[in-house]
Amino acid sequence: MKVRKAVIPAAGFGTRFLPATKSQPKEMLPIVDTPTIQYVVKECVDSGITDILMVIGKSKRAIEEHFYRNFELEDELREKGKTDLLAEIESISNLANIHFVWQKELNGLGDAVMYGRSFVGNEPFALLLGDTLLGTNDELGRPVTKQMIEICSEHGESVVALEEVDWDKVERYGIGGGEEVGDGIFKLDQLVEKPSRDDAPSNLAIAGRYVFIPEIFDYLESQTPGKNGEIQLTDAMARMMSDRSIYGLRFDGKRYDIGNKLDFLKTNIEFGLKRPDTGPALAEFINEIANDL
Ligand code: G1P
C-alpha cells in the first residue's frame, strides 16, 4: 500500500503563543532559521509523500508564500553570487506538490481533516500536525511517518504515533490504550480525547502523526461535537475502532511542540547546539550565563 498524500492542518490560532501569533502563523516560527512547517514538509518528503494539502485560515498567508517561489529574492541572490543560499531557497518550492484550503471556521481537528476528503480520495494518507516535530533514534534514519506508513502497509489499517507522557499531563492529549503486539507497536482498543487522569486508559499520548485508511472520513462526517464543543478526530477514530483496527507506534525519539513557549525555546537551543554554524558559540554563551545563575 503506497502512501503518496499528506494533510497538514495548520489553521489554529496559536493562543499559547500570543502575542507572536496575532498576525503570523505559529507554524512559521523558526527553529534557528527554518520554519517549523518546513521540517514537517521535509518529514513528508523523506517518507515518500509527493502531494500535500495544508488546511489553513486567517493570518496564515505567510505559509503559502513560503512554499511558493520568490523570483525577486532569487534574482537578488543570483546577482550577489550567493549560490548556496539560492539553491536552498529554490529547493523549498520543489519539495512537493503543495495545495492549500481554507477552513471556514475553527471547529476542531476532526473538522480540519474533513477538508482533505476530496484531495485524498480513496487512498491511505498521512496526517501531520504543522506545529509538531518528531525526532527519531531509528537506526535506519526513517522519519516516524515513514515507520508508520510501513506498519499501515503491513496491516492495511490506520496507525497513530504515541508518546509516553507524565500522568499529570494526560488531560492535555488524546490517549490510547491497548495491547503491545510488537516492539513498540500496539493494537489499540481505547482512544479518549483529553481524559482526566482517572479516566485515562494509559499515559500513551497521541503525538501529532497519523496514517489513515480513507474510511476515517465516513466516521468524521457523522461525528458529533466532543471536548470543547469541537469535532474531535480522536472521537471519530474511537468509533472507527469498532469496525477496523487501529495500531499505535510508541516511537523511539522525541516530540517537539513548537506551539508551546518553553518547548519552543528548548527546541531552538537543542537544534542550535547541534548545528556547526551556531553550536560552539551557543554552547559557550550558555555556559557563560549558567555561571551567573
Ligand atoms: C490534538 C489532538 C490530540 C493530540 C494532540 C497532540 O490536540 O486532538 O489528540 O494528542 O493534538 O498535539 P490539541 O493539541 O490540538 O488540543
PDB file of C-alpha atoms and ligand atoms in Angstrom:
ATOM      1  CA  MET A   1       0.000   0.000   0.000  1.00  0.00           C
ATOM      2  CA  LYS A   2       1.639   3.237  -1.139  1.00  0.00           C
ATOM      3  CA  VAL A   3       1.036   6.461   0.779  1.00  0.00           C
ATOM      4  CA  ARG A   4       1.553   9.423  -1.532  1.00  0.00           C
ATOM      5  CA  LYS A   5      -0.541  12.095   0.092  1.00  0.00           C
ATOM      6  CA  ALA A   6      -0.483  14.016   3.352  1.00  0.00           C
ATOM      7  CA  VAL A   7      -2.752  16.511   5.051  1.00  0.00           C
ATOM      8  CA  ILE A   8      -1.214  19.112   7.350  1.00  0.00           C
ATOM      9  CA  PRO A   9      -3.705  21.038   9.494  1.00  0.00           C
ATOM     10  CA  ALA A  10      -2.301  24.491  10.262  1.00  0.00           C
ATOM     11  CA  ALA A  11      -5.343  26.648  10.909  1.00  0.00           C
ATOM     12  CA  GLY A  12      -5.338  27.041  14.718  1.00  0.00           C
ATOM     13  CA  PHE A  13      -4.969  30.456  16.352  1.00  0.00           C
ATOM     14  CA  GLY A  14      -1.835  29.588  18.314  1.00  0.00           C
ATOM     15  CA  THR A  15      -3.275  31.101  21.511  1.00  0.00           C
ATOM     16  CA  ARG A  16      -0.496  29.540  23.610  1.00  0.00           C
ATOM     17  CA  PHE A  17       1.987  31.730  21.759  1.00  0.00           C
ATOM     18  CA  LEU A  18       0.276  35.131  21.723  1.00  0.00           C
ATOM     19  CA  PRO A  19       1.112  37.909  21.006  1.00  0.00           C
ATOM     20  CA  ALA A  20       3.638  36.439  18.487  1.00  0.00           C
ATOM     21  CA  THR A  21       0.833  34.590  16.687  1.00  0.00           C
ATOM     22  CA  LYS A  22      -1.599  37.509  16.416  1.00  0.00           C
ATOM     23  CA  SER A  23      -0.750  38.125  12.764  1.00  0.00           C
ATOM     24  CA  GLN A  24       1.712  35.340  11.915  1.00  0.00           C
ATOM     25  CA  PRO A  25       1.254  31.583  11.906  1.00  0.00           C
ATOM     26  CA  LYS A  26       2.785  29.584  14.768  1.00  0.00           C
ATOM     27  CA  GLU A  27       3.830  27.045  12.113  1.00  0.00           C
ATOM     28  CA  MET A  28       6.209  29.689  10.685  1.00  0.00           C
ATOM     29  CA  LEU A  29       8.057  30.194  13.985  1.00  0.00           C
ATOM     30  CA  PRO A  30      11.647  29.281  13.182  1.00  0.00           C
ATOM     31  CA  ILE A  31      13.830  26.602  14.660  1.00  0.00           C
ATOM     32  CA  VAL A  32      17.113  28.523  14.293  1.00  0.00           C
ATOM     33  CA  ASP A  33      16.476  29.675  10.692  1.00  0.00           C
ATOM     34  CA  THR A  34      13.907  27.231   9.325  1.00  0.00           C
ATOM     35  CA  PRO A  35      10.138  27.463   9.878  1.00  0.00           C
ATOM     36  CA  THR A  36       8.681  24.545  11.819  1.00  0.00           C
ATOM     37  CA  ILE A  37       6.331  23.630   8.984  1.00  0.00           C
ATOM     38  CA  GLN A  38       9.262  23.249   6.580  1.00  0.00           C
ATOM     39  CA  TYR A  39      10.600  20.469   8.825  1.00  0.00           C
ATOM     40  CA  VAL A  40       7.147  18.864   8.749  1.00  0.00           C
ATOM     41  CA  VAL A  41       7.080  19.012   4.933  1.00  0.00           C
ATOM     42  CA  LYS A  42      10.598  17.535   4.858  1.00  0.00           C
ATOM     43  CA  GLU A  43       9.370  14.650   7.058  1.00  0.00           C
ATOM     44  CA  CYS A  44       6.621  14.009   4.468  1.00  0.00           C
ATOM     45  CA  VAL A  45       9.070  14.077   1.561  1.00  0.00           C
ATOM     46  CA  ASP A  46      11.525  11.801   3.377  1.00  0.00           C
ATOM     47  CA  SER A  47       8.617   9.403   3.959  1.00  0.00           C
ATOM     48  CA  GLY A  48       7.841   9.096   0.232  1.00  0.00           C
ATOM     49  CA  ILE A  49       4.970  11.612   0.099  1.00  0.00           C
ATOM     50  CA  THR A  50       4.644  13.707  -3.060  1.00  0.00           C
ATOM     51  CA  ASP A  51       1.376  15.640  -2.555  1.00  0.00           C
ATOM     52  CA  ILE A  52       0.447  17.717   0.469  1.00  0.00           C
ATOM     53  CA  LEU A  53      -2.704  19.603   1.402  1.00  0.00           C
ATOM     54  CA  MET A  54      -2.355  22.281   4.066  1.00  0.00           C
ATOM     55  CA  VAL A  55      -5.527  23.330   5.843  1.00  0.00           C
ATOM     56  CA  ILE A  56      -5.020  26.978   6.729  1.00  0.00           C
ATOM     57  CA  GLY A  57      -7.074  30.019   7.711  1.00  0.00           C
ATOM     58  CA  LYS A  58      -6.851  33.702   8.576  1.00  0.00           C
ATOM     59  CA  SER A  59      -3.357  35.102   9.209  1.00  0.00           C
ATOM     60  CA  LYS A  60      -1.717  32.057   7.592  1.00  0.00           C
ATOM     61  CA  ARG A  61      -0.756  33.582   4.231  1.00  0.00           C
ATOM     62  CA  ALA A  62       2.937  33.501   5.130  1.00  0.00           C
ATOM     63  CA  ILE A  63       2.808  29.690   4.899  1.00  0.00           C
ATOM     64  CA  GLU A  64       1.596  29.857   1.289  1.00  0.00           C
ATOM     65  CA  GLU A  65       4.259  32.406   0.351  1.00  0.00           C
ATOM     66  CA  HIS A  66       6.970  30.326   1.982  1.00  0.00           C
ATOM     67  CA  PHE A  67       6.311  27.351  -0.285  1.00  0.00           C
ATOM     68  CA  TYR A  68       5.911  29.370  -3.499  1.00  0.00           C
ATOM     69  CA  ARG A  69       8.822  30.828  -5.431  1.00  0.00           C
ATOM     70  CA  ASN A  70      10.079  34.336  -4.684  1.00  0.00           C
ATOM     71  CA  PHE A  71      11.556  35.455  -8.011  1.00  0.00           C
ATOM     72  CA  GLU A  72      12.788  38.868  -6.784  1.00  0.00           C
ATOM     73  CA  LEU A  73      14.685  37.242  -3.942  1.00  0.00           C
ATOM     74  CA  GLU A  74      16.114  34.586  -6.284  1.00  0.00           C
ATOM     75  CA  ASP A  75      17.332  37.333  -8.707  1.00  0.00           C
ATOM     76  CA  GLU A  76      18.915  39.239  -5.853  1.00  0.00           C
ATOM     77  CA  LEU A  77      20.767  36.171  -4.532  1.00  0.00           C
ATOM     78  CA  ARG A  78      21.894  35.272  -8.057  1.00  0.00           C
ATOM     79  CA  GLU A  79      23.240  38.790  -8.689  1.00  0.00           C
ATOM     80  CA  LYS A  80      25.124  38.756  -5.413  1.00  0.00           C
ATOM     81  CA  GLY A  81      26.620  35.346  -6.184  1.00  0.00           C
ATOM     82  CA  LYS A  82      25.058  33.727  -3.104  1.00  0.00           C
ATOM     83  CA  THR A  83      24.650  30.421  -4.903  1.00  0.00           C
ATOM     84  CA  ASP A  84      24.314  28.148  -1.855  1.00  0.00           C
ATOM     85  CA  LEU A  85      21.525  30.242  -0.381  1.00  0.00           C
ATOM     86  CA  LEU A  86      19.871  30.488  -3.813  1.00  0.00           C
ATOM     87  CA  ALA A  87      19.857  26.701  -4.181  1.00  0.00           C
ATOM     88  CA  GLU A  88      18.400  26.312  -0.685  1.00  0.00           C
ATOM     89  CA  ILE A  89      15.644  28.872  -1.333  1.00  0.00           C
ATOM     90  CA  GLU A  90      14.776  27.339  -4.717  1.00  0.00           C
ATOM     91  CA  SER A  91      14.604  23.850  -3.235  1.00  0.00           C
ATOM     92  CA  ILE A  92      11.815  24.848  -0.805  1.00  0.00           C
ATOM     93  CA  SER A  93       9.298  25.302  -3.615  1.00  0.00           C
ATOM     94  CA  ASN A  94      10.360  21.995  -5.194  1.00  0.00           C
ATOM     95  CA  LEU A  95       9.913  19.821  -2.103  1.00  0.00           C
ATOM     96  CA  ALA A  96       6.451  18.526  -3.018  1.00  0.00           C
ATOM     97  CA  ASN A  97       3.196  19.495  -4.741  1.00  0.00           C
ATOM     98  CA  ILE A  98       1.636  21.653  -2.060  1.00  0.00           C
ATOM     99  CA  HIS A  99      -2.007  22.724  -2.091  1.00  0.00           C
ATOM    100  CA  PHE A 100      -3.940  24.933   0.293  1.00  0.00           C
ATOM    101  CA  VAL A 101      -7.523  25.085   1.505  1.00  0.00           C
ATOM    102  CA  TRP A 102      -9.152  27.442   3.998  1.00  0.00           C
ATOM    103  CA  GLN A 103     -11.022  26.013   6.971  1.00  0.00           C
ATOM    104  CA  LYS A 104     -14.217  28.102   7.098  1.00  0.00           C
ATOM    105  CA  GLU A 105     -14.467  28.166  10.882  1.00  0.00           C
ATOM    106  CA  LEU A 106     -12.214  26.746  13.575  1.00  0.00           C
ATOM    107  CA  ASN A 107     -14.245  23.738  14.589  1.00  0.00           C
ATOM    108  CA  GLY A 108     -11.660  21.239  15.790  1.00  0.00           C
ATOM    109  CA  LEU A 109      -9.025  18.933  14.338  1.00  0.00           C
ATOM    110  CA  GLY A 110     -11.649  16.477  13.050  1.00  0.00           C
ATOM    111  CA  ASP A 111     -13.324  19.259  11.059  1.00  0.00           C
ATOM    112  CA  ALA A 112      -9.955  20.397   9.640  1.00  0.00           C
ATOM    113  CA  VAL A 113      -9.158  16.858   8.466  1.00  0.00           C
ATOM    114  CA  MET A 114     -12.518  16.657   6.656  1.00  0.00           C
ATOM    115  CA  TYR A 115     -11.257  19.359   4.272  1.00  0.00           C
ATOM    116  CA  GLY A 116      -8.845  16.738   2.940  1.00  0.00           C
ATOM    117  CA  ARG A 117     -11.527  14.350   1.732  1.00  0.00           C
ATOM    118  CA  SER A 118     -11.647  15.200  -1.980  1.00  0.00           C
ATOM    119  CA  PHE A 119      -7.858  15.703  -2.111  1.00  0.00           C
ATOM    120  CA  VAL A 120      -7.205  12.286  -0.553  1.00  0.00           C
ATOM    121  CA  GLY A 121      -9.857  10.331  -2.462  1.00  0.00           C
ATOM    122  CA  ASN A 122      -9.797   6.593  -1.850  1.00  0.00           C
ATOM    123  CA  GLU A 123      -6.170   6.201  -0.739  1.00  0.00           C
ATOM    124  CA  PRO A 124      -4.452   5.889   2.615  1.00  0.00           C
ATOM    125  CA  PHE A 125      -2.890   9.176   3.703  1.00  0.00           C
ATOM    126  CA  ALA A 126      -0.681  10.679   6.372  1.00  0.00           C
ATOM    127  CA  LEU A 127      -1.750  13.430   8.739  1.00  0.00           C
ATOM    128  CA  LEU A 128       0.922  15.557  10.380  1.00  0.00           C
ATOM    129  CA  LEU A 129       0.254  18.434  12.784  1.00  0.00           C
ATOM    130  CA  GLY A 130       2.021  21.531  11.475  1.00  0.00           C
ATOM    131  CA  ASP A 131       3.329  22.716  14.850  1.00  0.00           C
ATOM    132  CA  THR A 132       4.955  19.477  15.992  1.00  0.00           C
ATOM    133  CA  LEU A 133       8.310  17.901  15.107  1.00  0.00           C
ATOM    134  CA  LEU A 134       9.219  14.329  15.911  1.00  0.00           C
ATOM    135  CA  GLY A 135      12.873  13.413  16.189  1.00  0.00           C
ATOM    136  CA  THR A 136      13.695   9.728  15.909  1.00  0.00           C
ATOM    137  CA  ASN A 137      16.509   7.468  17.073  1.00  0.00           C
ATOM    138  CA  ASP A 138      15.705   4.973  14.312  1.00  0.00           C
ATOM    139  CA  GLU A 139      18.849   3.103  13.213  1.00  0.00           C
ATOM    140  CA  LEU A 140      17.809   3.401   9.572  1.00  0.00           C
ATOM    141  CA  GLY A 141      17.098   7.126   9.980  1.00  0.00           C
ATOM    142  CA  ARG A 142      13.460   6.691   8.920  1.00  0.00           C
ATOM    143  CA  PRO A 143      11.146   9.554   9.949  1.00  0.00           C
ATOM    144  CA  VAL A 144       8.302   8.500  12.272  1.00  0.00           C
ATOM    145  CA  THR A 145       5.775   8.971   9.436  1.00  0.00           C
ATOM    146  CA  LYS A 146       7.730   6.515   7.286  1.00  0.00           C
ATOM    147  CA  GLN A 147       7.804   3.955  10.096  1.00  0.00           C
ATOM    148  CA  MET A 148       4.026   4.359  10.451  1.00  0.00           C
ATOM    149  CA  ILE A 149       3.440   4.003   6.696  1.00  0.00           C
ATOM    150  CA  GLU A 150       5.295   0.676   6.852  1.00  0.00           C
ATOM    151  CA  ILE A 151       3.003  -0.554   9.656  1.00  0.00           C
ATOM    152  CA  CYS A 152      -0.064   0.633   7.714  1.00  0.00           C
ATOM    153  CA  SER A 153       1.160  -1.231   4.609  1.00  0.00           C
ATOM    154  CA  GLU A 154       1.725  -4.399   6.599  1.00  0.00           C
ATOM    155  CA  HIS A 155      -1.699  -4.466   8.260  1.00  0.00           C
ATOM    156  CA  GLY A 156      -3.844  -2.412   5.876  1.00  0.00           C
ATOM    157  CA  GLU A 157      -5.080  -0.405   8.855  1.00  0.00           C
ATOM    158  CA  SER A 158      -4.586   3.051  10.411  1.00  0.00           C
ATOM    159  CA  VAL A 159      -1.652   3.919  12.672  1.00  0.00           C
ATOM    160  CA  VAL A 160      -1.133   6.676  15.214  1.00  0.00           C
ATOM    161  CA  ALA A 161       2.128   7.839  16.828  1.00  0.00           C
ATOM    162  CA  LEU A 162       2.191   7.523  20.614  1.00  0.00           C
ATOM    163  CA  GLU A 163       4.427   9.095  23.213  1.00  0.00           C
ATOM    164  CA  GLU A 164       4.604   8.265  26.898  1.00  0.00           C
ATOM    165  CA  VAL A 165       3.789  11.417  28.894  1.00  0.00           C
ATOM    166  CA  ASP A 166       3.701  12.197  32.632  1.00  0.00           C
ATOM    167  CA  TRP A 167       0.441  11.031  34.171  1.00  0.00           C
ATOM    168  CA  ASP A 168      -0.384  14.572  35.294  1.00  0.00           C
ATOM    169  CA  LYS A 169      -0.327  15.676  31.627  1.00  0.00           C
ATOM    170  CA  VAL A 170      -2.662  13.043  30.136  1.00  0.00           C
ATOM    171  CA  GLU A 171      -5.577  15.506  30.197  1.00  0.00           C
ATOM    172  CA  ARG A 172      -3.834  17.639  27.526  1.00  0.00           C
ATOM    173  CA  TYR A 173      -3.786  14.888  24.879  1.00  0.00           C
ATOM    174  CA  GLY A 174      -5.679  12.191  23.076  1.00  0.00           C
ATOM    175  CA  ILE A 175      -4.783   8.980  24.922  1.00  0.00           C
ATOM    176  CA  GLY A 176      -4.650   5.436  23.554  1.00  0.00           C
ATOM    177  CA  GLY A 177      -4.881   2.102  25.337  1.00  0.00           C
ATOM    178  CA  GLY A 178      -4.303  -1.400  24.042  1.00  0.00           C
ATOM    179  CA  GLU A 179      -2.070  -4.417  23.870  1.00  0.00           C
ATOM    180  CA  GLU A 180       1.561  -4.322  22.767  1.00  0.00           C
ATOM    181  CA  VAL A 181       1.741  -6.731  19.825  1.00  0.00           C
ATOM    182  CA  GLY A 182       5.268  -5.953  18.635  1.00  0.00           C
ATOM    183  CA  ASP A 183       8.234  -3.858  19.661  1.00  0.00           C
ATOM    184  CA  GLY A 184       6.538  -0.527  20.479  1.00  0.00           C
ATOM    185  CA  ILE A 185       3.541  -1.464  18.323  1.00  0.00           C
ATOM    186  CA  PHE A 186       0.130  -1.525  19.996  1.00  0.00           C
ATOM    187  CA  LYS A 187      -3.210  -2.790  18.808  1.00  0.00           C
ATOM    188  CA  LEU A 188      -5.479  -0.165  20.313  1.00  0.00           C
ATOM    189  CA  ASP A 189      -8.806  -0.851  21.972  1.00  0.00           C
ATOM    190  CA  GLN A 190      -9.371   2.556  23.562  1.00  0.00           C
ATOM    191  CA  LEU A 191      -8.943   6.144  22.415  1.00  0.00           C
ATOM    192  CA  VAL A 192     -10.081   9.075  24.542  1.00  0.00           C
ATOM    193  CA  GLU A 193      -9.607  12.777  23.877  1.00  0.00           C
ATOM    194  CA  LYS A 194      -8.149  14.681  26.842  1.00  0.00           C
ATOM    195  CA  PRO A 195      -9.322  12.326  29.613  1.00  0.00           C
ATOM    196  CA  SER A 196      -8.930  13.065  33.301  1.00  0.00           C
ATOM    197  CA  ARG A 197      -6.108  11.175  34.947  1.00  0.00           C
ATOM    198  CA  ASP A 198      -8.621   8.746  36.438  1.00  0.00           C
ATOM    199  CA  ASP A 199     -10.297   8.002  33.103  1.00  0.00           C
ATOM    200  CA  ALA A 200      -7.105   7.652  31.045  1.00  0.00           C
ATOM    201  CA  PRO A 201      -6.528   4.093  29.771  1.00  0.00           C
ATOM    202  CA  SER A 202      -2.744   4.671  29.798  1.00  0.00           C
ATOM    203  CA  ASN A 203      -0.235   7.510  29.609  1.00  0.00           C
ATOM    204  CA  LEU A 204       0.378   6.976  25.873  1.00  0.00           C
ATOM    205  CA  ALA A 205      -0.464  10.265  24.173  1.00  0.00           C
ATOM    206  CA  ILE A 206      -1.287  10.820  20.507  1.00  0.00           C
ATOM    207  CA  ALA A 207       1.776  12.660  19.255  1.00  0.00           C
ATOM    208  CA  GLY A 208       0.646  14.571  16.157  1.00  0.00           C
ATOM    209  CA  ARG A 209       1.284  11.951  13.446  1.00  0.00           C
ATOM    210  CA  TYR A 210      -1.321   9.630  11.930  1.00  0.00           C
ATOM    211  CA  VAL A 211      -1.605   7.372   8.886  1.00  0.00           C
ATOM    212  CA  PHE A 212      -5.223   6.706   7.960  1.00  0.00           C
ATOM    213  CA  ILE A 213      -7.174   4.454   5.683  1.00  0.00           C
ATOM    214  CA  PRO A 214      -9.678   6.651   3.754  1.00  0.00           C
ATOM    215  CA  GLU A 215     -12.627   5.156   5.681  1.00  0.00           C
ATOM    216  CA  ILE A 216     -11.842   7.618   8.510  1.00  0.00           C
ATOM    217  CA  PHE A 217     -13.764  10.256   6.512  1.00  0.00           C
ATOM    218  CA  ASP A 218     -17.037   8.297   6.870  1.00  0.00           C
ATOM    219  CA  TYR A 219     -16.700   8.433  10.642  1.00  0.00           C
ATOM    220  CA  LEU A 220     -15.651  12.087  10.631  1.00  0.00           C
ATOM    221  CA  GLU A 221     -18.631  13.048   8.510  1.00  0.00           C
ATOM    222  CA  SER A 222     -21.085  11.749  11.094  1.00  0.00           C
ATOM    223  CA  GLN A 223     -19.037  12.838  14.111  1.00  0.00           C
ATOM    224  CA  THR A 224     -20.866  14.989  16.666  1.00  0.00           C
ATOM    225  CA  PRO A 225     -19.010  17.634  18.721  1.00  0.00           C
ATOM    226  CA  GLY A 226     -16.986  16.376  21.679  1.00  0.00           C
ATOM    227  CA  LYS A 227     -14.468  18.031  24.033  1.00  0.00           C
ATOM    228  CA  ASN A 228     -14.699  21.858  23.884  1.00  0.00           C
ATOM    229  CA  GLY A 229     -17.734  21.569  21.575  1.00  0.00           C
ATOM    230  CA  GLU A 230     -15.399  20.733  18.655  1.00  0.00           C
ATOM    231  CA  ILE A 231     -15.321  17.863  16.148  1.00  0.00           C
ATOM    232  CA  GLN A 232     -12.606  15.680  17.645  1.00  0.00           C
ATOM    233  CA  LEU A 233     -10.563  13.408  15.405  1.00  0.00           C
ATOM    234  CA  THR A 234      -9.937  11.089  18.368  1.00  0.00           C
ATOM    235  CA  ASP A 235     -13.714  10.526  18.790  1.00  0.00           C
ATOM    236  CA  ALA A 236     -14.086   9.532  15.115  1.00  0.00           C
ATOM    237  CA  MET A 237     -11.089   7.186  15.482  1.00  0.00           C
ATOM    238  CA  ALA A 238     -12.664   5.617  18.574  1.00  0.00           C
ATOM    239  CA  ARG A 239     -15.847   4.929  16.566  1.00  0.00           C
ATOM    240  CA  MET A 240     -13.902   3.533  13.613  1.00  0.00           C
ATOM    241  CA  MET A 241     -12.174   1.138  16.008  1.00  0.00           C
ATOM    242  CA  SER A 242     -15.367  -0.888  16.408  1.00  0.00           C
ATOM    243  CA  ASP A 243     -15.203  -1.777  12.676  1.00  0.00           C
ATOM    244  CA  ARG A 244     -11.496  -1.522  11.822  1.00  0.00           C
ATOM    245  CA  SER A 245      -8.251  -1.954  13.758  1.00  0.00           C
ATOM    246  CA  ILE A 246      -6.063   0.983  14.705  1.00  0.00           C
ATOM    247  CA  TYR A 247      -2.406   0.470  15.578  1.00  0.00           C
ATOM    248  CA  GLY A 248      -0.251   2.710  17.742  1.00  0.00           C
ATOM    249  CA  LEU A 249       3.502   3.192  17.353  1.00  0.00           C
ATOM    250  CA  ARG A 250       5.305   4.242  20.521  1.00  0.00           C
ATOM    251  CA  PHE A 251       8.103   5.825  18.552  1.00  0.00           C
ATOM    252  CA  ASP A 252      11.670   5.846  19.760  1.00  0.00           C
ATOM    253  CA  GLY A 253      12.545   9.538  19.786  1.00  0.00           C
ATOM    254  CA  LYS A 254      11.395  12.897  20.963  1.00  0.00           C
ATOM    255  CA  ARG A 255       8.475  15.257  20.308  1.00  0.00           C
ATOM    256  CA  TYR A 256       8.991  18.995  19.940  1.00  0.00           C
ATOM    257  CA  ASP A 257       5.796  21.016  20.426  1.00  0.00           C
ATOM    258  CA  ILE A 258       6.537  24.389  18.888  1.00  0.00           C
ATOM    259  CA  GLY A 259       3.192  25.923  19.873  1.00  0.00           C
ATOM    260  CA  ASN A 260       4.333  25.942  23.493  1.00  0.00           C
ATOM    261  CA  LYS A 261       6.721  28.677  24.657  1.00  0.00           C
ATOM    262  CA  LEU A 262       9.070  26.634  26.798  1.00  0.00           C
ATOM    263  CA  ASP A 263       9.341  23.778  24.284  1.00  0.00           C
ATOM    264  CA  PHE A 264       9.962  26.328  21.528  1.00  0.00           C
ATOM    265  CA  LEU A 265      12.906  27.804  23.443  1.00  0.00           C
ATOM    266  CA  LYS A 266      14.303  24.373  24.341  1.00  0.00           C
ATOM    267  CA  THR A 267      13.980  23.166  20.738  1.00  0.00           C
ATOM    268  CA  ASN A 268      15.847  26.199  19.430  1.00  0.00           C
ATOM    269  CA  ILE A 269      18.649  25.645  21.937  1.00  0.00           C
ATOM    270  CA  GLU A 270      18.877  21.907  21.195  1.00  0.00           C
ATOM    271  CA  PHE A 271      18.864  22.358  17.402  1.00  0.00           C
ATOM    272  CA  GLY A 272      21.181  25.388  17.660  1.00  0.00           C
ATOM    273  CA  LEU A 273      23.694  23.379  19.706  1.00  0.00           C
ATOM    274  CA  LYS A 274      23.724  20.589  17.115  1.00  0.00           C
ATOM    275  CA  ARG A 275      24.495  22.882  14.175  1.00  0.00           C
ATOM    276  CA  PRO A 276      28.128  23.516  13.273  1.00  0.00           C
ATOM    277  CA  ASP A 277      27.473  27.170  12.390  1.00  0.00           C
ATOM    278  CA  THR A 278      25.860  28.081  15.725  1.00  0.00           C
ATOM    279  CA  GLY A 279      26.711  25.197  18.110  1.00  0.00           C
ATOM    280  CA  PRO A 280      30.136  26.126  19.534  1.00  0.00           C
ATOM    281  CA  ALA A 281      29.337  29.816  20.150  1.00  0.00           C
ATOM    282  CA  LEU A 282      25.926  28.962  21.610  1.00  0.00           C
ATOM    283  CA  ALA A 283      27.448  26.388  23.978  1.00  0.00           C
ATOM    284  CA  GLU A 284      29.957  28.985  25.147  1.00  0.00           C
ATOM    285  CA  PHE A 285      27.177  31.517  25.724  1.00  0.00           C
ATOM    286  CA  ILE A 286      25.050  29.011  27.680  1.00  0.00           C
ATOM    287  CA  ASN A 287      27.995  28.150  29.933  1.00  0.00           C
ATOM    288  CA  GLU A 288      28.642  31.842  30.468  1.00  0.00           C
ATOM    289  CA  ILE A 289      25.088  32.719  31.511  1.00  0.00           C
ATOM    290  CA  ALA A 290      24.668  29.488  33.507  1.00  0.00           C
ATOM    291  CA  ASN A 291      27.575  30.581  35.718  1.00  0.00           C
ATOM    292  CA  ASP A 292      25.693  33.782  36.557  1.00  0.00           C
ATOM    293  CA  LEU A 293      22.503  31.973  37.614  1.00  0.00           C
TER     294      LEU A 293
HETATM  295  C1  G1P B   1      -4.597  17.489  19.273  1.00  0.00           C
HETATM  296  C2  G1P B   1      -5.352  16.150  19.328  1.00  0.00           C
HETATM  297  C3  G1P B   1      -4.842  15.300  20.478  1.00  0.00           C
HETATM  298  C4  G1P B   1      -3.341  15.117  20.366  1.00  0.00           C
HETATM  299  C5  G1P B   1      -2.642  16.495  20.281  1.00  0.00           C
HETATM  300  C6  G1P B   1      -1.147  16.322  20.018  1.00  0.00           C
HETATM  301  O1  G1P B   1      -4.945  18.241  20.409  1.00  0.00           O
HETATM  302  O2  G1P B   1      -6.738  16.414  19.456  1.00  0.00           O
HETATM  303  O3  G1P B   1      -5.487  14.051  20.454  1.00  0.00           O
HETATM  304  O4  G1P B   1      -2.842  14.395  21.473  1.00  0.00           O
HETATM  305  O5  G1P B   1      -3.193  17.279  19.219  1.00  0.00           O
HETATM  306  O6  G1P B   1      -0.507  17.548  19.999  1.00  0.00           O
HETATM  307  P1  G1P B   1      -4.658  19.827  20.530  1.00  0.00           P
HETATM  308  O7  G1P B   1      -3.225  19.953  20.965  1.00  0.00           O
HETATM  309  O8  G1P B   1      -4.907  20.427  19.188  1.00  0.00           O
HETATM  310  O9  G1P B   1      -5.604  20.325  21.576  1.00  0.00           O
END
